[in-house]
Short mmCIF file of C-alpha atoms and ligand atoms in Angstrom, two decimals:
data_model
loop_
_atom_site.label_atom_id
_atom_site.label_comp_id
_atom_site.label_asym_id
_atom_site.label_seq_id
_atom_site.Cartn_x
_atom_site.Cartn_y
_atom_site.Cartn_z
CA MET A 1 22.95 7.33 -17.48
CA PRO A 2 20.60 4.67 -17.66
CA ARG A 3 16.80 5.50 -18.69
CA LEU A 4 14.54 3.95 -15.55
CA VAL A 5 11.82 1.07 -17.01
CA VAL A 6 8.88 1.39 -14.43
CA VAL A 7 6.57 -1.06 -14.57
CA SER A 8 3.29 -1.85 -12.60
CA ASN A 9 0.35 -3.09 -13.52
CA ARG A 10 -2.14 -0.22 -13.38
CA VAL A 11 -0.68 2.66 -14.83
CA PRO A 12 -1.49 6.15 -13.42
CA LEU A 13 -1.94 8.32 -16.77
CA PRO A 14 -1.37 11.84 -16.26
CA SER A 15 -4.89 12.38 -17.58
CA GLU A 16 -6.70 10.08 -14.45
CA ARG A 17 -4.67 12.30 -11.86
CA GLY A 18 -5.79 14.06 -9.44
CA ALA A 19 -9.12 12.31 -7.83
CA LYS A 20 -7.22 9.83 -6.74
CA ALA A 21 -3.61 10.04 -6.16
CA GLY A 22 -2.31 6.19 -4.95
CA GLY A 23 0.72 5.82 -3.12
CA LEU A 24 2.97 4.45 -5.92
CA ALA A 25 2.35 7.13 -7.81
CA VAL A 26 3.59 9.63 -5.79
CA ALA A 27 6.49 7.47 -4.05
CA LEU A 28 7.40 7.36 -7.92
CA THR A 29 7.20 11.11 -8.55
CA ASP A 30 10.76 12.15 -8.13
CA ALA A 31 12.07 9.50 -9.54
CA LEU A 32 10.74 9.56 -12.55
CA GLN A 33 13.11 12.23 -14.49
CA PRO A 34 12.20 13.12 -18.08
CA GLY A 35 13.48 9.99 -20.36
CA SER A 36 11.95 7.60 -18.15
CA LEU A 37 9.46 4.79 -19.31
CA TRP A 38 6.16 3.48 -17.42
CA PHE A 39 4.63 0.89 -18.74
CA GLY A 40 1.56 -1.31 -17.70
CA TRP A 41 -2.17 -2.16 -17.89
CA SER A 42 -4.04 1.05 -19.16
CA GLY A 43 -7.22 0.21 -16.49
CA ARG A 44 -9.07 -1.08 -19.23
CA ARG A 45 -10.50 -3.78 -21.19
CA SER A 46 -10.93 -4.22 -24.67
CA ALA A 47 -11.25 -6.97 -26.97
CA ARG A 48 -8.44 -6.91 -28.16
CA GLY A 49 -6.50 -7.31 -25.29
CA SER A 50 -2.53 -6.32 -25.15
CA ALA A 51 -2.20 -6.32 -29.24
CA THR A 52 -2.33 -2.28 -29.51
CA THR A 53 0.76 -1.10 -27.11
CA HIS A 54 -0.51 2.94 -26.53
CA MET A 55 2.09 5.44 -26.03
CA GLN A 56 1.31 9.32 -24.60
CA ARG A 57 3.77 11.32 -23.36
CA SER A 58 3.08 13.64 -20.22
CA GLU A 59 6.07 16.66 -18.64
CA GLY A 60 8.79 14.01 -20.23
CA VAL A 61 8.22 11.32 -19.02
CA THR A 62 6.41 7.90 -21.62
CA TYR A 63 3.12 6.12 -20.62
CA ALA A 64 3.19 3.19 -22.69
CA THR A 65 0.24 0.53 -22.19
CA ILE A 66 -1.82 -2.36 -22.78
CA ASP A 67 -5.23 -3.38 -22.59
CA LEU A 68 -6.48 -6.70 -21.33
CA THR A 69 -9.39 -8.96 -22.60
CA GLU A 70 -12.71 -9.38 -20.41
CA SER A 71 -11.81 -13.50 -19.64
CA ASP A 72 -7.83 -11.65 -18.80
CA TYR A 73 -8.62 -8.94 -15.97
CA GLN A 74 -10.91 -11.94 -14.36
CA SER A 75 -8.74 -13.89 -14.05
CA PHE A 76 -5.53 -12.00 -13.85
CA TYR A 77 -6.36 -9.63 -11.41
CA VAL A 78 -9.93 -9.59 -10.23
CA ASN A 79 -9.45 -13.82 -8.95
CA PHE A 80 -5.71 -14.55 -8.90
CA SER A 81 -4.06 -11.61 -7.74
CA ASN A 82 -6.89 -10.28 -5.95
CA GLY A 83 -8.54 -13.72 -4.58
CA ALA A 84 -5.48 -15.65 -4.24
CA LEU A 85 -2.58 -13.64 -3.27
CA TRP A 86 -3.94 -10.10 -1.76
CA PRO A 87 -5.03 -12.34 1.53
CA LEU A 88 -2.49 -15.29 0.98
CA LEU A 89 0.08 -11.77 1.32
CA HIS A 90 -2.76 -10.54 4.41
CA PHE A 91 -2.64 -13.62 6.26
CA ARG A 92 -6.23 -14.41 5.85
CA LEU A 93 -5.98 -17.76 4.49
CA GLY A 94 -9.52 -18.80 5.43
CA LEU A 95 -10.53 -15.87 2.45
CA LEU A 96 -7.92 -16.87 -0.39
CA ASP A 97 -9.94 -18.25 -3.07
CA PHE A 98 -7.26 -20.84 -6.04
CA LYS A 99 -8.80 -22.53 -9.22
CA SER A 100 -6.17 -23.14 -11.39
CA GLU A 101 -6.79 -21.11 -14.33
CA ASP A 102 -6.63 -17.88 -12.82
CA TYR A 103 -3.13 -18.81 -11.94
CA ASP A 104 -2.88 -19.90 -15.59
CA GLY A 105 -4.30 -16.05 -16.45
CA TYR A 106 -1.59 -15.12 -14.44
CA ARG A 107 1.49 -16.36 -16.00
CA SER A 108 -0.24 -15.76 -19.45
CA VAL A 109 -0.60 -11.91 -18.26
CA ASN A 110 2.82 -11.73 -16.70
CA ARG A 111 3.76 -13.52 -20.61
CA GLN A 112 1.74 -10.52 -22.17
CA PHE A 113 3.26 -7.28 -20.06
CA ALA A 114 6.86 -9.15 -21.60
CA ALA A 115 5.54 -9.18 -25.04
CA ALA A 116 4.79 -6.04 -24.91
CA LEU A 117 6.87 -4.55 -23.24
CA GLN A 118 10.58 -6.28 -24.60
CA PRO A 119 10.03 -4.08 -27.81
CA LEU A 120 10.35 -0.70 -25.69
CA LEU A 121 13.40 -1.54 -23.51
CA ARG A 122 17.30 -0.72 -24.08
CA PRO A 123 19.88 -2.78 -23.75
CA ASP A 124 21.12 -0.56 -19.95
CA ASP A 125 17.31 0.07 -18.96
CA LEU A 126 17.32 -0.14 -15.73
CA ILE A 127 13.98 -2.20 -14.59
CA TRP A 128 12.05 -1.25 -11.99
CA VAL A 129 8.70 -3.63 -11.59
CA HIS A 130 5.89 -3.90 -8.60
CA ASP A 131 4.07 -5.30 -6.14
CA TYR A 132 2.58 -8.86 -6.49
CA HIS A 133 0.21 -8.80 -9.35
CA LEU A 134 3.94 -9.45 -11.48
CA ILE A 135 5.59 -11.96 -9.36
CA PRO A 136 6.22 -13.39 -12.73
CA LEU A 137 7.70 -10.79 -14.88
CA ALA A 138 11.72 -11.07 -14.39
CA SER A 139 11.31 -14.60 -15.81
CA GLU A 140 8.67 -14.10 -18.93
CA LEU A 141 11.91 -11.24 -19.79
CA ARG A 142 14.59 -13.81 -19.46
CA ALA A 143 12.72 -15.80 -20.89
CA LEU A 144 12.43 -13.41 -24.16
CA GLY A 145 16.19 -12.84 -23.80
CA VAL A 146 16.35 -9.71 -21.53
CA THR A 147 19.80 -9.81 -20.16
CA ASN A 148 19.03 -5.60 -18.79
CA ARG A 149 18.71 -5.39 -14.27
CA ILE A 150 15.86 -5.50 -12.83
CA GLY A 151 13.99 -4.87 -9.37
CA PHE A 152 10.73 -6.22 -8.25
CA PHE A 153 9.80 -3.70 -4.81
CA LEU A 154 6.91 -5.49 -2.85
CA HIS A 155 4.04 -2.50 -1.38
CA THR A 156 2.34 -5.49 0.60
CA PRO A 157 3.19 -7.48 3.81
CA PHE A 158 5.72 -10.95 2.69
CA VAL A 159 4.79 -14.27 4.95
CA PRO A 160 6.26 -16.89 7.00
CA PRO A 161 6.66 -20.50 5.39
CA ALA A 162 4.18 -21.47 6.87
CA ILE A 163 1.37 -19.44 5.38
CA PHE A 164 3.22 -18.90 1.69
CA ASN A 165 3.56 -22.59 0.80
CA ALA A 166 -0.82 -22.95 1.44
CA LEU A 167 -0.37 -21.85 -1.93
CA PRO A 168 -0.59 -24.09 -4.49
CA ARG A 169 1.84 -22.98 -6.60
CA SER A 170 3.43 -20.93 -4.22
CA ALA A 171 7.18 -22.81 -5.28
CA GLU A 172 6.81 -21.66 -9.36
CA LEU A 173 6.45 -17.78 -7.19
CA LEU A 174 9.35 -17.96 -5.31
CA ALA A 175 11.43 -19.44 -8.10
CA ASN A 176 9.41 -16.46 -9.94
CA LEU A 177 10.90 -13.46 -6.95
CA CYS A 178 13.93 -15.55 -7.13
CA THR A 179 14.88 -14.14 -11.09
CA TYR A 180 15.32 -10.44 -9.88
CA ASP A 181 18.38 -9.06 -8.72
CA ILE A 182 16.85 -6.72 -6.62
CA VAL A 183 14.35 -8.26 -4.65
CA GLY A 184 12.50 -4.82 -1.44
CA PHE A 185 10.06 -5.05 0.97
CA HIS A 186 8.33 -2.48 3.64
CA THR A 187 10.18 -3.79 6.72
CA ARG A 188 12.21 -6.44 7.94
CA SER A 189 10.30 -9.07 9.09
CA TYR A 190 8.86 -9.70 5.68
CA HIS A 191 12.72 -9.10 4.41
CA ALA A 192 12.74 -12.24 6.75
CA ALA A 193 10.27 -13.88 6.53
CA PHE A 194 10.84 -13.84 2.17
CA LEU A 195 14.03 -15.73 3.60
CA ASP A 196 12.70 -17.83 6.13
CA CYS A 197 11.25 -18.81 2.66
CA VAL A 198 14.30 -19.41 0.38
CA ALA A 199 15.96 -21.11 2.96
CA GLU A 200 13.06 -24.11 3.67
CA ASN A 201 11.74 -24.27 0.32
CA LEU A 202 15.00 -23.77 -1.69
CA GLY A 203 17.35 -25.41 0.80
CA ILE A 204 19.67 -21.84 0.28
CA HIS A 205 20.46 -19.84 3.11
CA PRO A 206 21.21 -16.03 3.10
CA ASP A 207 23.00 -13.96 4.93
CA PRO A 208 20.19 -12.63 7.36
CA ASP A 209 21.65 -9.50 7.45
CA ASP A 210 22.81 -8.67 3.63
CA GLY A 211 19.87 -11.01 2.07
CA ARG A 212 22.55 -11.46 -0.36
CA PHE A 213 21.82 -15.30 -2.17
CA VAL A 214 22.79 -17.49 -5.28
CA VAL A 215 19.75 -19.67 -6.71
CA ARG A 216 20.25 -21.79 -10.05
CA GLY A 217 23.96 -19.12 -10.20
CA HIS A 218 22.01 -16.30 -9.89
CA ALA A 219 23.35 -14.30 -7.90
CA VAL A 220 19.54 -11.81 -5.91
CA ARG A 221 20.07 -9.75 -3.01
CA ALA A 222 16.91 -9.12 -0.85
CA ILE A 223 17.01 -5.59 0.72
CA VAL A 224 14.73 -3.43 3.27
CA ASP A 225 13.54 -0.25 2.08
CA PRO A 226 11.09 1.58 3.83
CA ILE A 227 8.99 3.35 1.62
CA GLY A 228 8.41 7.37 2.34
CA ILE A 229 6.58 10.48 1.21
CA ASP A 230 6.73 14.48 0.51
CA ALA A 231 6.58 15.00 3.69
CA ASP A 232 7.03 18.87 3.18
CA GLY A 233 4.33 19.51 0.06
CA PHE A 234 1.81 17.53 1.97
CA ALA A 235 2.73 19.89 4.59
CA GLN A 236 2.20 22.55 3.13
CA ARG A 237 -1.42 21.45 0.71
CA ALA A 238 -2.33 21.02 4.32
CA ILE A 239 -1.94 24.36 5.61
CA ILE A 240 -3.31 25.43 2.46
CA ALA A 241 -6.91 22.83 2.53
CA ALA A 242 -7.23 24.11 7.11
CA ASN A 243 -8.33 26.72 5.85
CA GLY A 244 -9.90 26.11 2.56
CA THR A 245 -14.00 25.51 1.72
CA ASP A 246 -13.94 21.91 2.62
CA ALA A 247 -12.38 21.95 6.29
CA GLY A 248 -14.87 25.24 6.93
CA MET A 249 -17.49 23.80 6.07
CA LEU A 250 -16.87 20.40 7.87
CA ARG A 251 -14.96 22.85 11.24
CA ASP A 252 -18.61 24.17 11.47
CA SER A 253 -20.50 21.20 11.04
CA LEU A 254 -18.49 20.23 14.46
CA GLY A 255 -19.89 23.21 16.56
CA LYS A 256 -17.64 22.89 19.75
CA GLY A 257 -16.52 19.15 19.42
CA GLY A 258 -13.70 17.71 18.22
CA LEU A 259 -12.67 15.55 15.69
CA ALA A 260 -11.39 12.13 14.57
CA ILE A 261 -10.41 10.28 10.85
CA GLY A 262 -9.59 7.27 9.42
CA VAL A 263 -8.46 6.95 6.13
CA ASP A 264 -8.77 3.82 3.88
CA ARG A 265 -9.66 1.84 1.25
CA LEU A 266 -12.66 -0.71 1.75
CA ASP A 267 -10.44 -3.05 2.07
CA TYR A 268 -10.82 -6.10 4.38
CA SER A 269 -6.93 -5.88 5.13
CA LYS A 270 -8.01 -2.34 6.66
CA GLY A 271 -9.73 -3.28 9.68
CA LEU A 272 -12.74 -1.57 9.00
CA ILE A 273 -14.78 -4.09 11.07
CA ASN A 274 -12.89 -4.29 14.31
CA ARG A 275 -12.55 -0.57 13.86
CA PHE A 276 -15.74 0.49 14.17
CA GLU A 277 -16.90 -1.94 17.12
CA ALA A 278 -14.26 -0.17 19.06
CA ILE A 279 -16.04 3.52 18.07
CA GLY A 280 -18.72 1.85 19.26
CA ARG A 281 -17.73 0.31 22.69
CA PHE A 282 -15.46 4.30 23.22
CA PHE A 283 -18.95 5.83 23.52
CA ALA A 284 -20.09 3.62 25.74
CA ASN A 285 -16.76 3.13 27.51
CA TYR A 286 -16.20 6.78 27.88
CA PRO A 287 -19.89 8.39 28.24
CA GLN A 288 -17.40 12.46 28.31
CA HIS A 289 -16.83 11.68 24.81
CA ARG A 290 -20.43 11.96 23.35
CA ARG A 291 -20.64 15.14 21.73
CA GLU A 292 -17.79 16.16 22.16
CA VAL A 293 -16.13 13.77 19.18
CA SER A 294 -17.29 12.82 15.79
CA PHE A 295 -15.27 10.12 13.47
CA LEU A 296 -14.90 10.97 10.18
CA GLN A 297 -14.53 7.88 8.18
CA ILE A 298 -13.31 8.05 4.58
CA ALA A 299 -13.62 4.80 3.25
CA ALA A 300 -13.05 4.78 -1.01
CA ARG A 301 -14.56 1.08 -1.90
CA SER A 302 -12.88 -0.69 -4.51
CA ARG A 303 -12.40 -4.62 -5.84
CA GLU A 304 -16.03 -4.30 -5.78
CA GLU A 305 -16.54 -6.71 -8.21
CA GLN A 306 -15.40 -9.54 -5.44
CA GLY A 307 -17.65 -10.68 -2.78
CA ALA A 308 -15.45 -10.44 0.43
CA TYR A 309 -16.29 -7.15 -0.98
CA GLN A 310 -19.27 -6.76 -0.95
CA ARG A 311 -20.09 -8.50 2.68
CA LEU A 312 -17.04 -6.02 4.07
CA ARG A 313 -18.48 -3.52 2.34
CA ARG A 314 -22.89 -5.20 3.80
CA GLU A 315 -21.19 -5.72 7.62
CA LEU A 316 -20.11 -1.93 8.13
CA ASP A 317 -23.31 -0.74 6.69
CA ARG A 318 -24.84 -3.03 9.60
CA ILE A 319 -21.62 -1.71 11.72
CA VAL A 320 -22.73 2.24 11.42
CA GLY A 321 -26.31 1.88 11.47
CA ASP A 322 -26.67 0.13 14.20
CA THR A 323 -23.43 2.60 16.58
CA ASN A 324 -25.24 6.23 15.27
CA GLY A 325 -28.88 4.76 16.10
CA ARG A 326 -27.34 4.23 19.55
CA TYR A 327 -25.58 7.03 20.72
CA SER A 328 -26.65 9.85 18.27
CA GLU A 329 -28.19 12.67 18.55
CA PHE A 330 -31.12 15.07 17.63
CA ASP A 331 -28.21 17.85 16.62
CA TRP A 332 -24.78 14.90 16.52
CA THR A 333 -23.50 11.98 14.76
CA PRO A 334 -20.48 10.00 16.09
CA LEU A 335 -20.26 8.21 13.11
CA ARG A 336 -19.93 9.03 9.44
CA TYR A 337 -18.98 6.77 7.18
CA MET A 338 -18.30 8.03 3.63
CA THR A 339 -17.40 5.92 0.45
CA ARG A 340 -16.66 8.41 -1.59
CA ALA A 341 -12.74 9.29 -2.14
CA VAL A 342 -11.77 12.78 -1.31
CA LYS A 343 -9.66 14.91 -3.05
CA ARG A 344 -6.05 14.54 -2.23
CA ASP A 345 -5.56 18.84 -0.63
CA THR A 346 -8.75 18.45 1.03
CA LEU A 347 -8.16 14.66 2.83
CA ALA A 348 -4.34 17.05 3.87
CA GLY A 349 -6.92 19.98 5.18
CA PHE A 350 -9.04 17.06 7.51
CA PHE A 351 -6.42 15.52 8.61
CA ARG A 352 -4.84 18.60 10.08
CA LEU A 353 -8.60 19.57 11.78
CA SER A 354 -8.00 16.21 13.69
CA ARG A 355 -6.92 14.91 16.93
CA LEU A 356 -6.93 12.24 17.00
CA ALA A 357 -5.86 9.86 13.26
CA VAL A 358 -7.22 5.97 13.68
CA VAL A 359 -5.09 3.78 11.86
CA THR A 360 -5.72 -0.10 12.41
CA PRO A 361 -5.19 -2.46 9.49
CA LEU A 362 -4.86 -6.01 10.51
CA ARG A 363 -1.94 -5.78 8.05
CA ASP A 364 -0.90 -3.53 5.36
CA GLY A 365 2.27 -3.63 4.05
CA MET A 366 3.57 0.24 5.45
CA ASN A 367 0.43 2.38 5.01
CA LEU A 368 0.37 6.07 3.93
CA VAL A 369 -2.27 7.05 5.95
CA ALA A 370 -0.24 7.18 8.89
CA LYS A 371 2.70 9.14 7.41
CA GLU A 372 0.32 11.81 5.74
CA TYR A 373 -0.85 11.83 9.04
CA VAL A 374 2.00 12.96 10.62
CA ALA A 375 3.08 15.28 7.78
CA ALA A 376 -0.20 17.33 8.36
CA GLN A 377 -0.53 18.16 11.27
CA ASP A 378 -0.05 21.33 13.57
CA PRO A 379 3.39 21.86 15.31
CA ASP A 380 1.72 23.61 17.28
CA ASN A 381 -0.82 21.95 18.47
CA PRO A 382 -0.71 18.02 17.32
CA GLY A 383 -2.75 15.78 16.77
CA VAL A 384 -2.19 12.25 17.97
CA LEU A 385 -2.03 8.79 15.76
CA ILE A 386 -3.74 5.45 16.60
CA LEU A 387 -1.25 2.75 14.84
CA SER A 388 -2.15 -0.92 14.32
CA ARG A 389 1.59 -2.94 15.35
CA PHE A 390 1.32 -5.18 12.06
CA ALA A 391 0.78 -2.53 9.80
CA GLY A 392 4.61 -2.24 8.28
CA ALA A 393 4.75 1.70 9.40
CA ALA A 394 4.91 1.09 13.14
CA GLU A 395 8.38 -0.20 12.59
CA GLU A 396 9.58 3.14 12.44
CA LEU A 397 6.68 4.68 13.87
CA THR A 398 6.56 3.75 17.29
CA GLU A 399 5.89 7.36 19.27
CA ALA A 400 2.59 6.64 17.59
CA LEU A 401 -0.12 5.02 20.14
CA ILE A 402 0.37 1.20 19.36
CA VAL A 403 -2.58 -1.10 19.42
CA ASN A 404 -3.82 -4.67 18.63
CA PRO A 405 -6.10 -4.38 15.42
CA TYR A 406 -7.88 -7.41 16.82
CA ASP A 407 -9.10 -5.39 20.20
CA SER A 408 -12.22 -3.72 20.04
CA ASP A 409 -11.69 -2.21 23.82
CA GLU A 410 -7.58 -1.04 23.84
CA ILE A 411 -8.37 0.70 20.71
CA ALA A 412 -11.11 2.20 22.38
CA GLU A 413 -8.57 3.32 25.46
CA ALA A 414 -6.11 4.64 23.11
CA MET A 415 -9.02 7.05 21.58
CA HIS A 416 -10.16 7.71 25.00
CA ILE A 417 -5.75 8.23 25.65
CA GLY A 418 -5.23 10.12 23.05
CA LEU A 419 -8.04 12.93 23.11
CA ALA A 420 -7.34 13.92 27.04
CA MET A 421 -3.32 13.55 26.07
CA GLU A 422 -1.75 16.35 27.36
CA LEU A 423 -0.26 19.82 24.41
CA GLU A 424 3.46 18.65 25.54
CA GLU A 425 3.44 14.67 25.82
CA ARG A 426 1.12 15.59 21.66
CA LYS A 427 4.10 17.64 21.41
CA GLU A 428 6.88 15.18 22.67
CA ARG A 429 5.75 12.37 20.61
CA TRP A 430 4.83 14.08 16.88
CA GLU A 431 8.15 15.86 16.67
CA SER A 432 9.75 11.85 17.22
CA LEU A 433 7.54 11.11 14.45
CA HIS A 434 7.31 14.08 12.17
CA THR A 435 11.56 13.23 12.40
CA LYS A 436 10.67 9.56 10.52
CA VAL A 437 8.55 10.98 8.66
CA ALA A 438 10.14 13.84 6.93
CA ALA A 439 13.39 11.95 6.95
CA ASN A 440 12.68 8.66 5.30
CA THR A 441 10.65 10.45 2.62
CA ALA A 442 10.01 9.39 -1.86
CA ARG A 443 12.69 10.35 -3.11
CA ARG A 444 15.08 8.36 -0.34
CA PHE A 445 12.65 5.29 -0.81
CA SER A 446 13.42 5.25 -4.58
CA THR A 447 17.21 6.34 -4.89
CA VAL A 448 17.98 3.59 -2.41
CA PHE A 449 16.37 0.59 -4.32
CA LEU A 450 17.43 2.04 -7.80
CA ASN A 451 21.15 2.07 -5.82
CA HIS A 452 20.90 -0.57 -5.40
CA LEU A 453 19.53 -1.72 -8.79
CA GLY A 454 21.88 0.51 -10.62
CA ARG A 455 24.95 -1.45 -7.92
CA ALA A 456 22.84 -4.70 -8.95
CA ASP A 457 25.85 -6.17 -12.27
CA MET A 458 28.41 -5.18 -9.82
CA GLN A 459 28.07 -8.26 -8.15
CA PRO A 460 30.78 -11.72 -9.35
CA GLU A 461 27.64 -13.71 -9.90
CA ARG A 462 25.33 -13.67 -13.23
CA PRO A 463 26.38 -16.19 -15.02
CA HIS A 464 22.50 -16.93 -17.15
CA LEU A 465 24.01 -13.19 -18.20
CA ARG A 466 26.51 -14.02 -19.75
CA ALA A 467 24.98 -17.16 -20.87
CA ILE A 468 22.75 -15.37 -22.98
CA SER A 469 23.93 -12.56 -24.30
C1 GDG B 1 -0.57 -0.32 -0.95
C2 GDG B 1 -0.01 -0.90 0.64
C3 GDG B 1 1.39 0.40 1.04
C4 GDG B 1 -7.58 6.73 0.37
N1 GDG B 1 -8.63 7.50 0.15
C5 GDG B 1 -8.32 8.49 -0.42
C6 GDG B 1 -6.84 9.35 -0.84
N2 GDG B 1 -6.39 8.05 0.02
C7 GDG B 1 -4.83 8.02 -0.38
C8 GDG B 1 -4.24 8.38 1.28
C9 GDG B 1 -3.06 7.58 0.77
C10 GDG B 1 -3.02 6.67 -0.75
O1 GDG B 1 -4.29 6.61 -0.72
C11 GDG B 1 -3.31 4.91 -0.14
O2 GDG B 1 -2.24 4.06 1.03
P1 GDG B 1 -1.83 3.60 1.76
O3 GDG B 1 -0.28 3.03 2.27
O4 GDG B 1 -2.31 3.75 3.01
O5 GDG B 1 -2.88 1.97 1.70
P2 GDG B 1 -2.61 1.00 -0.17
O6 GDG B 1 -3.50 2.01 -1.06
O7 GDG B 1 -3.10 -0.03 1.21
O8 GDG B 1 -1.40 0.85 -0.29
C12 GDG B 1 -0.30 -0.21 1.88
C13 GDG B 1 1.66 0.84 -0.26
O9 GDG B 1 0.82 0.21 -0.97
C14 GDG B 1 3.00 2.58 -0.30
O10 GDG B 1 3.24 0.67 -1.03
O11 GDG B 1 2.21 1.18 2.18
O12 GDG B 1 1.14 -1.10 2.43
O13 GDG B 1 -1.26 -2.50 0.64
O14 GDG B 1 -2.05 7.81 0.03
O15 GDG B 1 -3.21 9.29 1.18
N3 GDG B 1 -6.93 9.28 -1.47
C15 GDG B 1 -7.23 10.50 -1.84
N4 GDG B 1 -8.76 10.17 -1.73
C16 GDG B 1 -8.92 9.28 -1.24
O16 GDG B 1 -10.78 9.27 -0.78
N5 GDG B 1 -7.70 12.14 -2.82
#
């Protein structure tokens, strides 16, 4: 069996797990059989940068990491990846900040990744690259003579050509994506947007259903492979944690009132400003819910070095103050807001306690919180999921209350409807949602991707490999 080599910007080292398990680490747990290799950035900045590769083994998996210099970190990670690509891929052209020197840094770090990874590779390794930080990695590996099958999965949305082409150097990035053997997306609409970019920019018209096309003699296949979660495992955590100390303290603090919850990284793509405005509208338009329900928003801080995130935080602080000032009673706070991460088990327990989850990103590749909330519910008394139509998860989770995240009144109304919903309807909706969340697991996600990647060399057109080998 070929060895799996996972490459991602940040490697979740075993020593760092616990407080904050990211979606990627959780989704790949099953795929990472003993013997696999996970390669990427250590999360450290040092003067030596990528000169040394640090090796660590845990439970049979090898973790290989490199450091970045401060200037590479700024240009590659902060500026180009998160200051240009992230807003672009979330339809936020107004926030796109492109500088050619940052793009050069992005290319340079991808070259460093390739140079450090290449000596660790074996001829039959399957290489699976993750996310927008590493779009050029396959091109850089090919330039070093690597002939392995290489797949890429994009965790964000993909955008139509009219948006994609706004990014200077988008043509190079599209060409880079077309050097992978398999390119995976969460949803049919991102897949279609990518194929539209290929059609418009390269003049190649891929079959929209099977996503196969050939660029300069190289066969590429674009696939739809929605990421999932380990629903049973998460449900177990939720059952235990709902009876634990943290959930008990939260329950006590609510008195007779109910709980609504939001959990997101503190990111402008998550629609927090609109959501907080909706919470104000909710208490204004439906005063019968004052005192009856409290909203808990957990928004772990992220990317704090960027101006857009600092401005977002200031604005959220302002709205929380305004909402609580307006509606609080001396013994009731409508909107509880914390910007620290909480433990994953605690989160699972809080989900189980909550009568509503409000998941309203303006754009989101998938959104795992929506799936985790469904998994955590008590089948005999499930809560209601309110979900943005612009989360990838909305393509699957159609029995949620689907809202336009820009419409605060619609979100407020959905909260009212959700709280008033009869048990029978809640159960019906939840059962359909749960069937999907339980079927579309993290294991299925990686198995589907790796099956496609494993078969990639069965495609007839791979002349570049013959030319190199
Ligand atoms: C990207 C894409 C796509 C959140 N706060 C805490 C915490 N979390 C956990 C959640 C969930 C994960 O982090 C977040 O995953 P999301 O999918 O919601 O969002 P992104 O971080 O933006 O992830 C996204 C994903 O990649 C996978 O492809 O779905 O669209 O943007 O698991 O529960 N975990 C803990 N404490 C917190 O405070 N422990």
